[in-house]
Structure formats: structure tokens, C-alpha cells
Amino acid sequence: ETRPWIYGYISGSQIFRTQDYLLEAVNTMMGVPNGRLYATGDQRFQHDYKLLQPGTKEYTNAFRLFKPLLKQFPPLKLDDPYFKTKKGKRFLKSYMTKSSREKHLYNHKDYQRYDETFFETTSTE
């Protein structure tokens, strides 16, 4: 028996997947604490995902499924004690660059099979 979700984490970006939804690029440090939420239905491999817009009923209902997971696996925040260390400060300096943001918030160009314009209108620099 398996759990009904999967979880992944790279640097400060998180991803959660259920059978019907994908919540990706949750990253409070880069100003996107709710990431991007997609309805995937029975589709796999990033084809025909539907980007859900905040404020819609479908988004609200789907995001509710992820709230307990975000509480169980809280995202990394800038006030983490590690970032006060010399090594942590060095990491942040390189991590918060434009190229790092693109690396963590967007898929590699060979895998951009679904809409990733969400951050262009919702995130803050």
C-alpha cells in the first residue's frame, strides 16, 4: 500500500503530486509560497495539465488537499538559522539570483510541456 501523494524538494523549492493534482515550485524565499497548482486528471508526463487560478472554486478545493502537507513539510524560509551562518549567507547570495530563480521555478526547456506563465504575473522580485 502506498500513500496518496508524493513529495519532492530541491533547495528551497517543493513539489507535491496526488493522483489528480500537481502543486509545484512552492518557494517562500522566492516569493511564491503557494507555487503553481495544476489539475492533471489521468494525464501523466506533463501533457494536458490545466493551470488552476487562485480565487476559483476549483483552485480553492484542490489547494485544500495540500494544506496539511504544507503544514507537515513547511517550506524553507529566509529566517532559518542556517542563513545566518557564513555558508548559509554564501548560499543565499548565489541562490537568489535571476538564473537561480529560473532554475528553481521553471522546468528545463526540454520539459516545458505545460503552461508556466503563472509566475510572470503573480510573483514578486
Tab-separated table of N, CA, C and O in Angstrom:
chain	number	residue	atom	x	y	z
A	1	GLU	N	0.855	-1.183	0.000
A	1	GLU	CA	0.000	0.000	0.000
A	1	GLU	C	0.898	1.241	0.000
A	1	GLU	O	1.927	1.266	0.654
A	2	THR	N	0.484	2.217	-0.722
A	2	THR	CA	1.251	3.466	-0.795
A	2	THR	C	0.396	4.631	-0.340
A	2	THR	O	-0.826	4.545	-0.304
A	3	ARG	N	1.060	5.715	-0.009
A	3	ARG	CA	0.312	6.909	0.377
A	3	ARG	C	-0.254	7.563	-0.891
A	3	ARG	O	0.264	7.341	-1.987
A	4	PRO	N	-1.253	8.429	-0.758
A	4	PRO	CA	-1.909	9.006	-1.939
A	4	PRO	C	-1.204	10.244	-2.508
A	4	PRO	O	-1.794	10.969	-3.301
A	5	TRP	N	0.037	10.487	-2.132
A	5	TRP	CA	0.766	11.659	-2.627
A	5	TRP	C	2.257	11.364	-2.648
A	5	TRP	O	2.726	10.460	-1.976
A	6	ILE	N	2.965	12.149	-3.447
A	6	ILE	CA	4.423	12.091	-3.447
A	6	ILE	C	4.943	13.490	-3.166
A	6	ILE	O	4.242	14.491	-3.360
A	7	TYR	N	6.183	13.563	-2.706
A	7	TYR	CA	6.770	14.828	-2.293
A	7	TYR	C	8.210	14.891	-2.772
A	7	TYR	O	8.933	13.906	-2.713
A	8	GLY	N	8.596	16.054	-3.269
A	8	GLY	CA	9.976	16.271	-3.669
A	8	GLY	C	10.444	17.643	-3.235
A	8	GLY	O	9.633	18.555	-3.025
A	9	TYR	N	11.751	17.794	-3.090
A	9	TYR	CA	12.320	19.041	-2.589
A	9	TYR	C	13.693	19.230	-3.206
A	9	TYR	O	14.493	18.304	-3.229
A	10	ILE	N	13.960	20.421	-3.736
A	10	ILE	CA	15.296	20.753	-4.201
A	10	ILE	C	15.580	22.195	-3.795
A	10	ILE	O	14.810	23.091	-4.100
A	11	SER	N	16.656	22.349	-3.052
A	11	SER	CA	16.992	23.661	-2.462
A	11	SER	C	15.761	24.191	-1.742
A	11	SER	O	15.276	23.542	-0.852
A	12	GLY	N	15.237	25.321	-2.145
A	12	GLY	CA	14.080	25.889	-1.465
A	12	GLY	C	12.760	25.633	-2.156
A	12	GLY	O	11.742	26.184	-1.771
A	13	SER	N	12.734	24.798	-3.185
A	13	SER	CA	11.509	24.556	-3.953
A	13	SER	C	10.929	23.181	-3.642
A	13	SER	O	11.642	22.188	-3.640
A	14	GLN	N	9.619	23.158	-3.423
A	14	GLN	CA	8.922	21.914	-3.115
A	14	GLN	C	7.955	21.558	-4.234
A	14	GLN	O	7.480	22.421	-4.965
A	15	ILE	N	7.629	20.264	-4.309
A	15	ILE	CA	6.630	19.775	-5.255
A	15	ILE	C	5.828	18.665	-4.570
A	15	ILE	O	6.386	17.867	-3.821
A	16	PHE	N	4.537	18.677	-4.810
A	16	PHE	CA	3.639	17.650	-4.292
A	16	PHE	C	2.806	17.140	-5.452
A	16	PHE	O	2.394	17.915	-6.314
A	17	ARG	N	2.511	15.864	-5.446
A	17	ARG	CA	1.696	15.287	-6.516
A	17	ARG	C	0.701	14.320	-5.902
A	17	ARG	O	1.054	13.494	-5.063
A	18	THR	N	-0.555	14.461	-6.299
A	18	THR	CA	-1.577	13.472	-5.973
A	18	THR	C	-2.000	12.838	-7.291
A	18	THR	O	-1.475	13.174	-8.353
A	19	GLN	N	-2.984	11.977	-7.238
A	19	GLN	CA	-3.433	11.324	-8.461
A	19	GLN	C	-3.990	12.339	-9.458
A	19	GLN	O	-3.824	12.178	-10.662
A	20	ASP	N	-4.626	13.407	-8.960
A	20	ASP	CA	-5.311	14.343	-9.846
A	20	ASP	C	-4.716	15.752	-9.902
A	20	ASP	O	-5.156	16.563	-10.714
A	21	TYR	N	-3.742	16.044	-9.030
A	21	TYR	CA	-3.212	17.409	-8.967
A	21	TYR	C	-1.703	17.427	-8.793
A	21	TYR	O	-1.111	16.511	-8.225
A	22	LEU	N	-1.117	18.515	-9.267
A	22	LEU	CA	0.306	18.766	-9.105
A	22	LEU	C	0.470	20.170	-8.529
A	22	LEU	O	-0.035	21.141	-9.092
A	23	LEU	N	1.133	20.256	-7.397
A	23	LEU	CA	1.486	21.546	-6.801
A	23	LEU	C	2.996	21.627	-6.882
A	23	LEU	O	3.708	20.841	-6.270
A	24	GLU	N	3.502	22.568	-7.691
A	24	GLU	CA	4.937	22.620	-7.901
A	24	GLU	C	5.500	24.006	-7.637
A	24	GLU	O	4.784	24.998	-7.632
A	25	ALA	N	6.804	24.015	-7.409
A	25	ALA	CA	7.584	25.243	-7.236
A	25	ALA	C	7.083	26.082	-6.068
A	25	ALA	O	7.043	27.302	-6.136
A	26	VAL	N	6.712	25.421	-4.977
A	26	VAL	CA	6.381	26.138	-3.746
A	26	VAL	C	7.707	26.645	-3.190
A	26	VAL	O	8.602	25.856	-2.886
A	27	ASN	N	7.853	27.967	-3.099
A	27	ASN	CA	9.134	28.524	-2.679
A	27	ASN	C	8.906	29.887	-2.025
A	27	ASN	O	8.776	30.902	-2.713
A	28	THR	N	8.833	29.898	-0.704
A	28	THR	CA	8.579	31.151	0.015
A	28	THR	C	9.732	32.129	-0.135
A	28	THR	O	9.519	33.336	-0.174
A	29	MET	N	10.951	31.626	-0.242
A	29	MET	CA	12.113	32.508	-0.319
A	29	MET	C	12.121	33.301	-1.622
A	29	MET	O	12.647	34.405	-1.678
A	30	MET	N	11.529	32.753	-2.657
A	30	MET	CA	11.483	33.435	-3.944
A	30	MET	C	10.131	34.084	-4.187
A	30	MET	O	9.809	34.470	-5.309
A	31	GLY	N	9.332	34.187	-3.142
A	31	GLY	CA	8.077	34.924	-3.231
A	31	GLY	C	6.897	34.177	-3.807
A	31	GLY	O	5.923	34.801	-4.220
A	32	VAL	N	6.954	32.858	-3.850
A	32	VAL	CA	5.826	32.072	-4.359
A	32	VAL	C	5.438	30.989	-3.346
A	32	VAL	O	5.658	29.802	-3.556
A	33	PRO	N	4.856	31.405	-2.225
A	33	PRO	CA	4.547	30.459	-1.150
A	33	PRO	C	3.490	29.420	-1.502
A	33	PRO	O	3.418	28.383	-0.855
A	34	ASN	N	2.692	29.668	-2.543
A	34	ASN	CA	1.671	28.704	-2.935
A	34	ASN	C	2.000	27.983	-4.234
A	34	ASN	O	1.225	27.164	-4.699
A	35	GLY	N	3.135	28.279	-4.838
A	35	GLY	CA	3.553	27.596	-6.052
A	35	GLY	C	2.556	27.704	-7.188
A	35	GLY	O	1.780	28.649	-7.267
A	36	ARG	N	2.602	26.717	-8.078
A	36	ARG	CA	1.652	26.595	-9.193
A	36	ARG	C	0.843	25.334	-8.953
A	36	ARG	O	1.400	24.289	-8.613
A	37	LEU	N	-0.449	25.415	-9.205
A	37	LEU	CA	-1.335	24.274	-8.980
A	37	LEU	C	-1.993	23.880	-10.303
A	37	LEU	O	-2.577	24.724	-10.982
A	38	TYR	N	-1.862	22.610	-10.651
A	38	TYR	CA	-2.421	22.091	-11.890
A	38	TYR	C	-3.380	20.947	-11.613
A	38	TYR	O	-3.128	20.123	-10.738
A	39	ALA	N	-4.446	20.903	-12.385
A	39	ALA	CA	-5.296	19.715	-12.434
A	39	ALA	C	-4.686	18.822	-13.503
A	39	ALA	O	-4.479	19.248	-14.639
A	40	THR	N	-4.357	17.599	-13.139
A	40	THR	CA	-3.697	16.695	-14.078
A	40	THR	C	-4.634	15.613	-14.593
A	40	THR	O	-4.366	15.010	-15.619
A	41	GLY	N	-5.736	15.389	-13.868
A	41	GLY	CA	-6.628	14.312	-14.259
A	41	GLY	C	-5.864	13.014	-14.365
A	41	GLY	O	-5.002	12.728	-13.544
A	42	ASP	N	-6.141	12.249	-15.399
A	42	ASP	CA	-5.416	10.988	-15.563
A	42	ASP	C	-4.202	11.144	-16.470
A	42	ASP	O	-3.610	10.174	-16.905
A	43	GLN	N	-3.815	12.393	-16.754
A	43	GLN	CA	-2.661	12.657	-17.615
A	43	GLN	C	-1.365	12.530	-16.828
A	43	GLN	O	-1.299	12.885	-15.669
A	44	ARG	N	-0.344	12.060	-17.487
A	44	ARG	CA	0.982	11.952	-16.896
A	44	ARG	C	1.985	12.575	-17.848
A	44	ARG	O	1.662	12.926	-18.967
A	45	PHE	N	3.179	12.715	-17.426
A	45	PHE	CA	4.273	13.194	-18.259
A	45	PHE	C	4.054	14.625	-18.764
A	45	PHE	O	4.455	14.966	-19.867
A	46	GLN	N	3.386	15.446	-17.971
A	46	GLN	CA	3.259	16.876	-18.205
A	46	GLN	C	2.445	17.251	-19.439
A	46	GLN	O	2.586	18.347	-19.961
A	47	HIS	N	1.605	16.393	-19.923
A	47	HIS	CA	0.784	16.720	-21.074
A	47	HIS	C	-0.640	17.037	-20.631
A	47	HIS	O	-1.205	16.342	-19.801
A	48	ASP	N	-1.194	18.107	-21.178
A	48	ASP	CA	-2.587	18.497	-20.948
A	48	ASP	C	-2.922	18.821	-19.495
A	48	ASP	O	-4.033	18.594	-19.038
A	49	TYR	N	-1.962	19.353	-18.769
A	49	TYR	CA	-2.258	19.823	-17.422
A	49	TYR	C	-3.013	21.143	-17.527
A	49	TYR	O	-2.765	21.939	-18.429
A	50	LYS	N	-3.903	21.373	-16.586
A	50	LYS	CA	-4.686	22.612	-16.577
A	50	LYS	C	-4.249	23.460	-15.381
A	50	LYS	O	-4.383	23.041	-14.231
A	51	LEU	N	-3.723	24.638	-15.663
A	51	LEU	CA	-3.316	25.555	-14.605
A	51	LEU	C	-4.557	26.089	-13.909
A	51	LEU	O	-5.463	26.617	-14.549
A	52	LEU	N	-4.607	25.938	-12.591
A	52	LEU	CA	-5.734	26.446	-11.815
A	52	LEU	C	-5.394	27.836	-11.287
A	52	LEU	O	-4.284	28.063	-10.801
A	53	GLN	N	-6.330	28.737	-11.375
A	53	GLN	CA	-6.108	30.119	-10.967
A	53	GLN	C	-6.584	30.354	-9.529
A	53	GLN	O	-7.697	29.950	-9.174
A	54	PRO	N	-5.754	30.998	-8.711
A	54	PRO	CA	-6.182	31.337	-7.345
A	54	PRO	C	-7.485	32.131	-7.377
A	54	PRO	O	-7.713	32.932	-8.279
A	55	GLY	N	-8.311	31.855	-6.400
A	55	GLY	CA	-9.590	32.545	-6.299
A	55	GLY	C	-10.741	31.796	-6.925
A	55	GLY	O	-11.898	32.104	-6.661
A	56	THR	N	-10.441	30.787	-7.750
A	56	THR	CA	-11.517	29.989	-8.331
A	56	THR	C	-11.892	28.862	-7.375
A	56	THR	O	-11.091	28.454	-6.528
A	57	LYS	N	-13.098	28.372	-7.519
A	57	LYS	CA	-13.575	27.288	-6.659
A	57	LYS	C	-12.716	26.035	-6.832
A	57	LYS	O	-12.360	25.378	-5.853
A	58	GLU	N	-12.373	25.721	-8.075
A	58	GLU	CA	-11.566	24.526	-8.331
A	58	GLU	C	-10.197	24.638	-7.656
A	58	GLU	O	-9.710	23.680	-7.050
A	59	TYR	N	-9.578	25.814	-7.742
A	59	TYR	CA	-8.281	26.035	-7.095
A	59	TYR	C	-8.420	25.877	-5.581
A	59	TYR	O	-7.635	25.172	-4.953
A	60	THR	N	-9.412	26.545	-5.005
A	60	THR	CA	-9.607	26.509	-3.547
A	60	THR	C	-9.811	25.081	-3.061
A	60	THR	O	-9.195	24.662	-2.081
A	61	ASN	N	-10.644	24.333	-3.750
A	61	ASN	CA	-10.902	22.944	-3.346
A	61	ASN	C	-9.658	22.076	-3.482
A	61	ASN	O	-9.363	21.262	-2.620
A	62	ALA	N	-8.917	22.250	-4.574
A	62	ALA	CA	-7.716	21.443	-4.789
A	62	ALA	C	-6.613	21.838	-3.809
A	62	ALA	O	-5.949	20.964	-3.244
A	63	PHE	N	-6.419	23.129	-3.603
A	63	PHE	CA	-5.349	23.574	-2.706
A	63	PHE	C	-5.603	23.094	-1.282
A	63	PHE	O	-4.666	22.820	-0.535
A	64	ARG	N	-6.847	22.952	-0.912
A	64	ARG	CA	-7.204	22.461	0.426
A	64	ARG	C	-6.588	21.082	0.679
A	64	ARG	O	-6.226	20.757	1.815
A	65	LEU	N	-6.438	20.281	-0.357
A	65	LEU	CA	-5.831	18.953	-0.219
A	65	LEU	C	-4.360	19.042	0.185
A	65	LEU	O	-3.830	18.146	0.832
A	66	PHE	N	-3.697	20.124	-0.219
A	66	PHE	CA	-2.265	20.259	0.027
A	66	PHE	C	-1.926	20.990	1.332
A	66	PHE	O	-0.787	20.922	1.786
A	67	LYS	N	-2.889	21.673	1.919
A	67	LYS	CA	-2.612	22.427	3.149
A	67	LYS	C	-2.020	21.554	4.257
A	67	LYS	O	-1.037	21.943	4.885
A	68	PRO	N	-2.577	20.370	4.530
A	68	PRO	CA	-1.970	19.532	5.577
A	68	PRO	C	-0.542	19.111	5.231
A	68	PRO	O	0.306	19.002	6.114
A	69	LEU	N	-0.267	18.900	3.941
A	69	LEU	CA	1.090	18.509	3.539
A	69	LEU	C	2.062	19.665	3.711
A	69	LEU	O	3.198	19.470	4.154
A	70	LEU	N	1.627	20.876	3.381
A	70	LEU	CA	2.485	22.043	3.568
A	70	LEU	C	2.747	22.292	5.054
A	70	LEU	O	3.810	22.771	5.427
A	71	LYS	N	1.785	21.940	5.884
A	71	LYS	CA	1.984	22.078	7.326
A	71	LYS	C	2.955	21.007	7.832
A	71	LYS	O	3.821	21.277	8.664
A	72	GLN	N	2.823	19.806	7.306
A	72	GLN	CA	3.699	18.702	7.699
A	72	GLN	C	5.125	18.911	7.178
A	72	GLN	O	6.099	18.547	7.837
A	73	PHE	N	5.242	19.491	5.995
A	73	PHE	CA	6.538	19.754	5.366
A	73	PHE	C	6.654	21.243	5.068
A	73	PHE	O	6.528	21.671	3.916
A	74	PRO	N	6.867	22.059	6.100
A	74	PRO	CA	6.882	23.512	5.877
A	74	PRO	C	8.028	23.924	4.959
A	74	PRO	O	9.121	23.346	5.008
A	75	PRO	N	7.755	24.901	4.103
A	75	PRO	CA	8.808	25.360	3.196
A	75	PRO	C	9.925	26.079	3.947
A	75	PRO	O	9.715	26.648	5.021
A	76	LEU	N	11.094	26.041	3.362
A	76	LEU	CA	12.251	26.740	3.909
A	76	LEU	C	12.015	28.242	3.825
A	76	LEU	O	11.483	28.734	2.832
A	77	LYS	N	12.398	28.957	4.881
A	77	LYS	CA	12.196	30.403	4.913
A	77	LYS	C	13.515	31.121	5.136
A	77	LYS	O	14.470	30.552	5.666
A	78	LEU	N	13.552	32.373	4.739
A	78	LEU	CA	14.771	33.171	4.856
A	78	LEU	C	15.227	33.361	6.296
A	78	LEU	O	16.394	33.633	6.539
A	79	ASP	N	14.315	33.227	7.252
A	79	ASP	CA	14.701	33.421	8.655
A	79	ASP	C	15.263	32.141	9.300
A	79	ASP	O	15.529	32.111	10.495
A	80	ASP	N	15.475	31.102	8.501
A	80	ASP	CA	16.072	29.873	9.019
A	80	ASP	C	17.463	30.195	9.577
A	80	ASP	O	18.232	30.930	8.952
A	81	PRO	N	17.809	29.685	10.753
A	81	PRO	CA	19.107	29.983	11.366
A	81	PRO	C	20.313	29.673	10.473
A	81	PRO	O	21.342	30.333	10.570
A	82	TYR	N	20.163	28.713	9.581
A	82	TYR	CA	21.270	28.364	8.692
A	82	TYR	C	21.730	29.570	7.861
A	82	TYR	O	22.917	29.732	7.596
A	83	PHE	N	20.796	30.412	7.475
A	83	PHE	CA	21.139	31.539	6.615
A	83	PHE	C	21.863	32.660	7.357
A	83	PHE	O	22.264	33.647	6.755
A	84	LYS	N	22.052	32.501	8.636
A	84	LYS	CA	22.843	33.453	9.414
A	84	LYS	C	24.313	33.027	9.485
A	84	LYS	O	25.171	33.786	9.893
A	85	THR	N	24.578	31.785	9.056
A	85	THR	CA	25.952	31.285	9.056
A	85	THR	C	26.685	31.773	7.801
A	85	THR	O	26.053	32.200	6.827
A	86	LYS	N	27.992	31.682	7.837
A	86	LYS	CA	28.805	32.099	6.691
A	86	LYS	C	28.425	31.287	5.441
A	86	LYS	O	28.229	31.845	4.359
A	87	LYS	N	28.324	29.987	5.606
A	87	LYS	CA	27.965	29.115	4.495
A	87	LYS	C	26.546	29.418	3.995
A	87	LYS	O	26.292	29.438	2.792
A	88	GLY	N	25.627	29.655	4.913
A	88	GLY	CA	24.254	29.977	4.557
A	88	GLY	C	24.147	31.298	3.802
A	88	GLY	O	23.388	31.418	2.840
A	89	LYS	N	24.903	32.293	4.232
A	89	LYS	CA	24.907	33.587	3.543
A	89	LYS	C	25.450	33.450	2.127
A	89	LYS	O	24.933	34.052	1.182
A	90	ARG	N	26.486	32.637	1.972
A	90	ARG	CA	27.073	32.406	0.650
A	90	ARG	C	26.051	31.703	-0.262
A	90	ARG	O	25.901	32.046	-1.426
A	91	PHE	N	25.348	30.713	0.295
A	91	PHE	CA	24.312	30.020	-0.468
A	91	PHE	C	23.244	31.003	-0.933
A	91	PHE	O	22.871	31.015	-2.097
A	92	LEU	N	22.746	31.825	-0.020
A	92	LEU	CA	21.690	32.774	-0.369
A	92	LEU	C	22.119	33.736	-1.462
A	92	LEU	O	21.332	34.065	-2.354
A	93	LYS	N	23.355	34.190	-1.396
A	93	LYS	CA	23.851	35.137	-2.399
A	93	LYS	C	23.745	34.533	-3.801
A	93	LYS	O	23.304	35.192	-4.742
A	94	SER	N	24.107	33.270	-3.947
A	94	SER	CA	24.026	32.638	-5.268
A	94	SER	C	22.612	32.161	-5.583
A	94	SER	O	22.186	32.170	-6.735
A	95	TYR	N	21.859	31.778	-4.572
A	95	TYR	CA	20.530	31.209	-4.763
A	95	TYR	C	19.502	32.243	-5.203
A	95	TYR	O	18.583	31.927	-5.936
A	96	MET	N	19.646	33.465	-4.781
A	96	MET	CA	18.634	34.480	-5.048
A	96	MET	C	18.879	35.241	-6.361
A	96	MET	O	18.240	36.243	-6.623
A	97	THR	N	19.751	34.754	-7.198
A	97	THR	CA	20.000	35.398	-8.486
A	97	THR	C	18.882	35.068	-9.476
A	97	THR	O	18.111	34.118	-9.275
A	98	LYS	N	18.824	35.825	-10.562
A	98	LYS	CA	17.810	35.589	-11.590
A	98	LYS	C	17.948	34.189	-12.190
A	98	LYS	O	16.955	33.487	-12.380
A	99	SER	N	19.180	33.767	-12.476
A	99	SER	CA	19.368	32.446	-13.085
A	99	SER	C	18.962	31.329	-12.129
A	99	SER	O	18.393	30.314	-12.548
A	100	SER	N	19.224	31.517	-10.854
A	100	SER	CA	18.814	30.508	-9.877
A	100	SER	C	17.294	30.461	-9.772
A	100	SER	O	16.700	29.388	-9.677
A	101	ARG	N	16.667	31.618	-9.790
A	101	ARG	CA	15.198	31.693	-9.752
A	101	ARG	C	14.606	30.914	-10.925
A	101	ARG	O	13.691	30.123	-10.765
A	102	GLU	N	15.142	31.138	-12.110
A	102	GLU	CA	14.645	30.427	-13.287
A	102	GLU	C	14.856	28.921	-13.156
A	102	GLU	O	14.005	28.129	-13.538
A	103	LYS	N	15.974	28.532	-12.597
A	103	LYS	CA	16.268	27.114	-12.426
A	103	LYS	C	15.275	26.452	-11.471
A	103	LYS	O	14.847	25.322	-11.693
A	104	HIS	N	14.912	27.139	-10.423
A	104	HIS	CA	14.062	26.539	-9.395
A	104	HIS	C	12.576	26.729	-9.623
A	104	HIS	O	11.778	25.962	-9.096
A	105	LEU	N	12.197	27.728	-10.391
A	105	LEU	CA	10.771	27.986	-10.564
A	105	LEU	C	10.224	27.527	-11.909
A	105	LEU	O	9.021	27.481	-12.094
A	106	TYR	N	11.097	27.183	-12.831
A	106	TYR	CA	10.647	26.788	-14.162
A	106	TYR	C	11.305	25.478	-14.564
A	106	TYR	O	12.440	25.206	-14.198
A	107	ASN	N	10.612	24.714	-15.375
A	107	ASN	CA	11.176	23.474	-15.881
A	107	ASN	C	12.256	23.757	-16.919
A	107	ASN	O	12.240	24.786	-17.588
A	108	HIS	N	13.147	22.815	-17.075
A	108	HIS	CA	14.137	22.874	-18.137
A	108	HIS	C	13.395	22.979	-19.470
A	108	HIS	O	12.310	22.409	-19.639
A	109	LYS	N	13.956	23.702	-20.425
A	109	LYS	CA	13.265	23.952	-21.692
A	109	LYS	C	12.825	22.669	-22.400
A	109	LYS	O	11.826	22.670	-23.115
A	110	ASP	N	13.532	21.579	-22.206
A	110	ASP	CA	13.139	20.318	-22.844
A	110	ASP	C	11.899	19.690	-22.207
A	110	ASP	O	11.340	18.746	-22.748
A	111	TYR	N	11.482	20.217	-21.048
A	111	TYR	CA	10.340	19.644	-20.334
A	111	TYR	C	9.225	20.660	-20.121
A	111	TYR	O	8.334	20.435	-19.323
A	112	GLN	N	9.249	21.747	-20.833
A	112	GLN	CA	8.189	22.747	-20.696
A	112	GLN	C	7.016	22.356	-21.586
A	112	GLN	O	6.819	22.908	-22.656
A	113	ARG	N	6.244	21.419	-21.112
A	113	ARG	CA	5.126	20.903	-21.894
A	113	ARG	C	3.784	21.468	-21.438
A	113	ARG	O	2.760	21.139	-21.979
A	114	TYR	N	3.806	22.268	-20.428
A	114	TYR	CA	2.565	22.856	-19.952
A	114	TYR	C	2.829	24.288	-19.509
A	114	TYR	O	3.961	24.718	-19.397
A	115	ASP	N	1.773	25.018	-19.277
A	115	ASP	CA	1.841	26.457	-19.025
A	115	ASP	C	2.643	26.785	-17.778
A	115	ASP	O	2.360	26.298	-16.699
A	116	GLU	N	3.636	27.640	-17.942
A	116	GLU	CA	4.431	28.100	-16.808
A	116	GLU	C	4.422	29.622	-16.715
A	116	GLU	O	5.324	30.224	-16.170
A	117	THR	N	3.411	30.254	-17.252
A	117	THR	CA	3.353	31.718	-17.234
A	117	THR	C	2.838	32.247	-15.901
A	117	THR	O	2.884	33.440	-15.656
A	118	PHE	N	2.381	31.381	-15.045
A	118	PHE	CA	1.786	31.781	-13.767
A	118	PHE	C	2.666	32.730	-12.969
A	118	PHE	O	2.214	33.746	-12.486
A	119	PHE	N	3.944	32.423	-12.838
A	119	PHE	CA	4.826	33.243	-12.020
A	119	PHE	C	5.072	34.611	-12.608
A	119	PHE	O	5.375	35.552	-11.910
A	120	GLU	N	4.960	34.727	-13.912
A	120	GLU	CA	5.212	36.005	-14.550
A	120	GLU	C	4.203	37.046	-14.102
A	120	GLU	O	4.468	38.243	-14.156
A	121	THR	N	3.035	36.628	-13.636
A	121	THR	CA	2.008	37.575	-13.226
A	121	THR	C	1.768	37.596	-11.716
A	121	THR	O	1.102	38.478	-11.231
A	122	THR	N	2.310	36.614	-10.989
A	122	THR	CA	1.973	36.539	-9.566
A	122	THR	C	3.155	36.717	-8.616
A	122	THR	O	2.954	36.984	-7.454
A	123	SER	N	4.357	36.526	-9.086
A	123	SER	CA	5.490	36.565	-8.154
A	123	SER	C	6.062	37.969	-8.030
A	123	SER	O	5.822	38.831	-8.849
A	124	THR	N	6.816	38.140	-6.957
A	124	THR	CA	7.488	39.406	-6.742
A	124	THR	C	8.982	39.184	-6.825
A	124	THR	O	9.488	38.142	-6.461
A	125	GLU	N	9.683	40.143	-7.352
A	125	GLU	CA	11.144	40.040	-7.452
A	125	GLU	C	11.771	40.542	-6.181
A	125	GLU	O	11.317	41.443	-5.564
